[in-house]
Amino acid sequence: MNRVIEGMRPDDWPAVRTIYEDRDGTLWFGTNTGGLNRFDPATRSFVHFRHESSDPHSLSHDSVYAVLRDRQGALWVGTQRGLNRLDPASRKFTAFRENEGFVSYGIYSILEDQKGNVWLTTDKAGVWCYDGRTFRNFTTKKDGLVNDSVFSVL
């Protein structure tokens, strides 16, 4: 459920894991157990995005580790249970899972490179690159990563 929370104070939130400011000045707060919170400075209001088991277009998990708005305007959200993309027009999430060629491990970090590829670091599945069509995985066995748990990409 996505709802505006007026008068929400920071002490009302679970621990904040990440803060991201997009090119419009909107602030996104990823929390430990409270989902994703969007703050619009123009209206001084929050919209709260959470996982809803009955809604396949909600956030996949309420622990949010990473946020990135790509050059196309989509918002990528890394959670404890995988990757989500928020369509700004419909305000619906798409969760990427095994049937899209991606694993549902924790996504710790997200980066878009100069070519528009989205790079992801994971809890136990190495580094992933999404080119807009397919996911490619880089791991210790195949590619020589030191460890398959990667916390950050610069």
Coordinates of C-alpha atoms in Angstrom, one line a residue:
M1 CA 0.0 0.0 0.0
N2 CA 1.3 3.4 -0.9
R3 CA 0.1 6.2 1.3
V4 CA 0.9 9.7 2.3
I5 CA 2.0 10.0 5.9
E6 CA 1.5 13.6 7.1
G7 CA 3.3 14.7 10.1
M8 CA 5.6 11.6 10.1
R9 CA 8.6 12.3 12.3
P10 CA 12.0 10.6 11.7
D11 CA 11.8 8.9 15.2
D12 CA 8.7 7.1 13.9
W13 CA 10.7 5.3 11.3
P14 CA 12.7 2.1 11.6
A15 CA 16.4 2.5 11.1
V16 CA 17.4 4.3 7.8
R17 CA 19.8 2.2 5.8
T18 CA 20.2 4.5 2.7
I19 CA 19.3 8.0 1.6
Y20 CA 19.2 8.9 -2.1
E21 CA 18.4 12.3 -3.7
D22 CA 17.2 12.0 -7.3
R23 CA 17.7 14.6 -10.0
D24 CA 14.3 16.3 -9.1
G25 CA 15.4 16.8 -5.5
T26 CA 13.1 14.1 -4.2
L27 CA 14.6 12.2 -1.2
W28 CA 14.2 8.5 -0.9
F29 CA 14.8 6.8 2.4
G30 CA 15.4 3.0 2.5
T31 CA 14.7 1.6 5.9
N32 CA 15.6 -1.6 7.8
T33 CA 12.1 -2.9 8.2
G34 CA 9.8 -0.1 7.1
G35 CA 10.1 -0.1 3.3
L36 CA 10.8 2.8 1.1
N37 CA 9.9 6.4 2.0
R38 CA 9.7 9.2 -0.6
F39 CA 9.9 12.8 0.6
D40 CA 8.8 15.5 -1.8
P41 CA 10.4 18.8 -0.7
A42 CA 7.9 20.9 -2.7
T43 CA 4.9 19.6 -0.9
R44 CA 6.8 18.6 2.3
S45 CA 5.0 15.2 2.3
F46 CA 6.0 11.6 2.4
V47 CA 4.8 8.6 0.4
H48 CA 5.4 5.3 2.0
F49 CA 6.0 2.1 -0.1
R50 CA 5.8 -1.3 1.6
H51 CA 5.6 -5.0 0.8
E52 CA 2.0 -6.2 0.6
S53 CA 1.7 -10.0 0.2
S54 CA -1.6 -9.6 -1.7
D55 CA -0.2 -7.1 -4.2
P56 CA 2.3 -8.4 -6.8
H57 CA 3.2 -4.8 -7.7
S58 CA 4.3 -3.8 -4.3
L59 CA 7.9 -3.7 -3.0
S60 CA 9.3 -7.2 -2.7
H61 CA 10.6 -6.7 0.9
D62 CA 10.5 -4.0 3.6
S63 CA 14.3 -4.0 4.1
V64 CA 15.7 -1.6 1.6
Y65 CA 19.4 -1.4 1.0
A66 CA 19.9 0.6 -2.2
V67 CA 18.1 3.1 -4.4
L68 CA 18.9 4.6 -7.9
R69 CA 17.0 6.6 -10.4
D70 CA 18.3 5.7 -13.9
R71 CA 18.5 8.1 -16.9
Q72 CA 15.2 6.7 -18.2
G73 CA 13.4 7.8 -15.0
A74 CA 12.8 4.4 -13.5
L75 CA 13.6 4.0 -9.8
W76 CA 15.6 0.8 -8.9
V77 CA 15.3 -0.5 -5.4
G78 CA 17.5 -3.2 -3.9
T79 CA 15.9 -5.1 -1.0
Q80 CA 16.7 -8.1 1.2
R81 CA 14.7 -10.2 -1.2
G82 CA 16.0 -8.9 -4.5
L83 CA 15.6 -6.1 -7.1
N84 CA 12.6 -4.0 -7.8
R85 CA 11.9 -1.3 -10.4
L86 CA 9.3 1.4 -9.8
D87 CA 7.5 2.8 -12.8
P88 CA 7.1 6.5 -12.1
A89 CA 3.9 6.8 -14.1
S90 CA 2.0 3.8 -12.7
R91 CA 3.7 3.8 -9.2
K92 CA 3.9 0.0 -9.5
F93 CA 6.9 -2.1 -8.8
T94 CA 8.3 -4.9 -10.9
A95 CA 10.3 -7.5 -9.0
F96 CA 13.0 -9.3 -10.8
R97 CA 13.3 -12.9 -9.8
E98 CA 14.7 -16.3 -11.0
N99 CA 12.3 -16.5 -14.0
E100 CA 13.9 -13.2 -15.4
G101 CA 17.4 -14.8 -15.0
F102 CA 18.1 -13.1 -11.7
V103 CA 18.4 -14.3 -8.1
S104 CA 16.5 -13.0 -5.1
Y105 CA 19.3 -12.4 -2.8
G106 CA 19.9 -9.1 -1.0
I107 CA 20.9 -6.2 -3.3
Y108 CA 23.4 -4.0 -1.4
S109 CA 24.4 -1.5 -4.0
I110 CA 23.1 -0.2 -7.4
L111 CA 25.0 1.9 -10.0
E112 CA 24.3 3.0 -13.6
D113 CA 27.3 3.2 -15.9
Q114 CA 27.8 5.5 -18.8
K115 CA 26.2 3.1 -21.3
G116 CA 23.1 2.8 -19.2
N117 CA 23.9 -0.7 -17.8
V118 CA 22.7 -1.2 -14.2
W119 CA 25.2 -2.9 -11.9
L120 CA 24.2 -4.6 -8.7
T121 CA 26.1 -6.1 -5.8
T122 CA 24.5 -8.9 -3.8
D123 CA 24.7 -10.7 -0.5
K124 CA 25.7 -14.2 -1.9
A125 CA 25.5 -14.1 -5.7
G126 CA 28.4 -11.8 -6.8
V127 CA 27.9 -8.8 -9.1
W128 CA 25.2 -8.6 -11.7
C129 CA 24.9 -6.3 -14.8
Y130 CA 21.5 -5.6 -16.4
D131 CA 21.7 -4.2 -20.0
G132 CA 18.0 -3.5 -20.3
R133 CA 17.3 -7.0 -21.7
T134 CA 19.3 -9.6 -19.8
F135 CA 21.2 -10.1 -16.6
R136 CA 24.8 -11.2 -16.6
N137 CA 26.4 -12.6 -13.4
F138 CA 30.0 -12.3 -12.3
T139 CA 31.1 -14.7 -9.5
T140 CA 34.2 -16.1 -7.8
K141 CA 34.1 -19.4 -9.7
K142 CA 33.5 -18.0 -13.2
D143 CA 35.2 -14.6 -13.1
G144 CA 37.6 -14.5 -10.2
L145 CA 35.8 -12.2 -7.7
V146 CA 37.4 -12.5 -4.3
N147 CA 34.1 -13.1 -2.6
D148 CA 30.5 -13.6 -3.8
S149 CA 29.2 -11.2 -1.1
V150 CA 29.9 -7.7 -2.5
F151 CA 28.7 -4.7 -0.5
S152 CA 29.4 -1.8 -2.7
V153 CA 30.1 -0.6 -6.3
L154 CA 31.7 2.7 -7.0

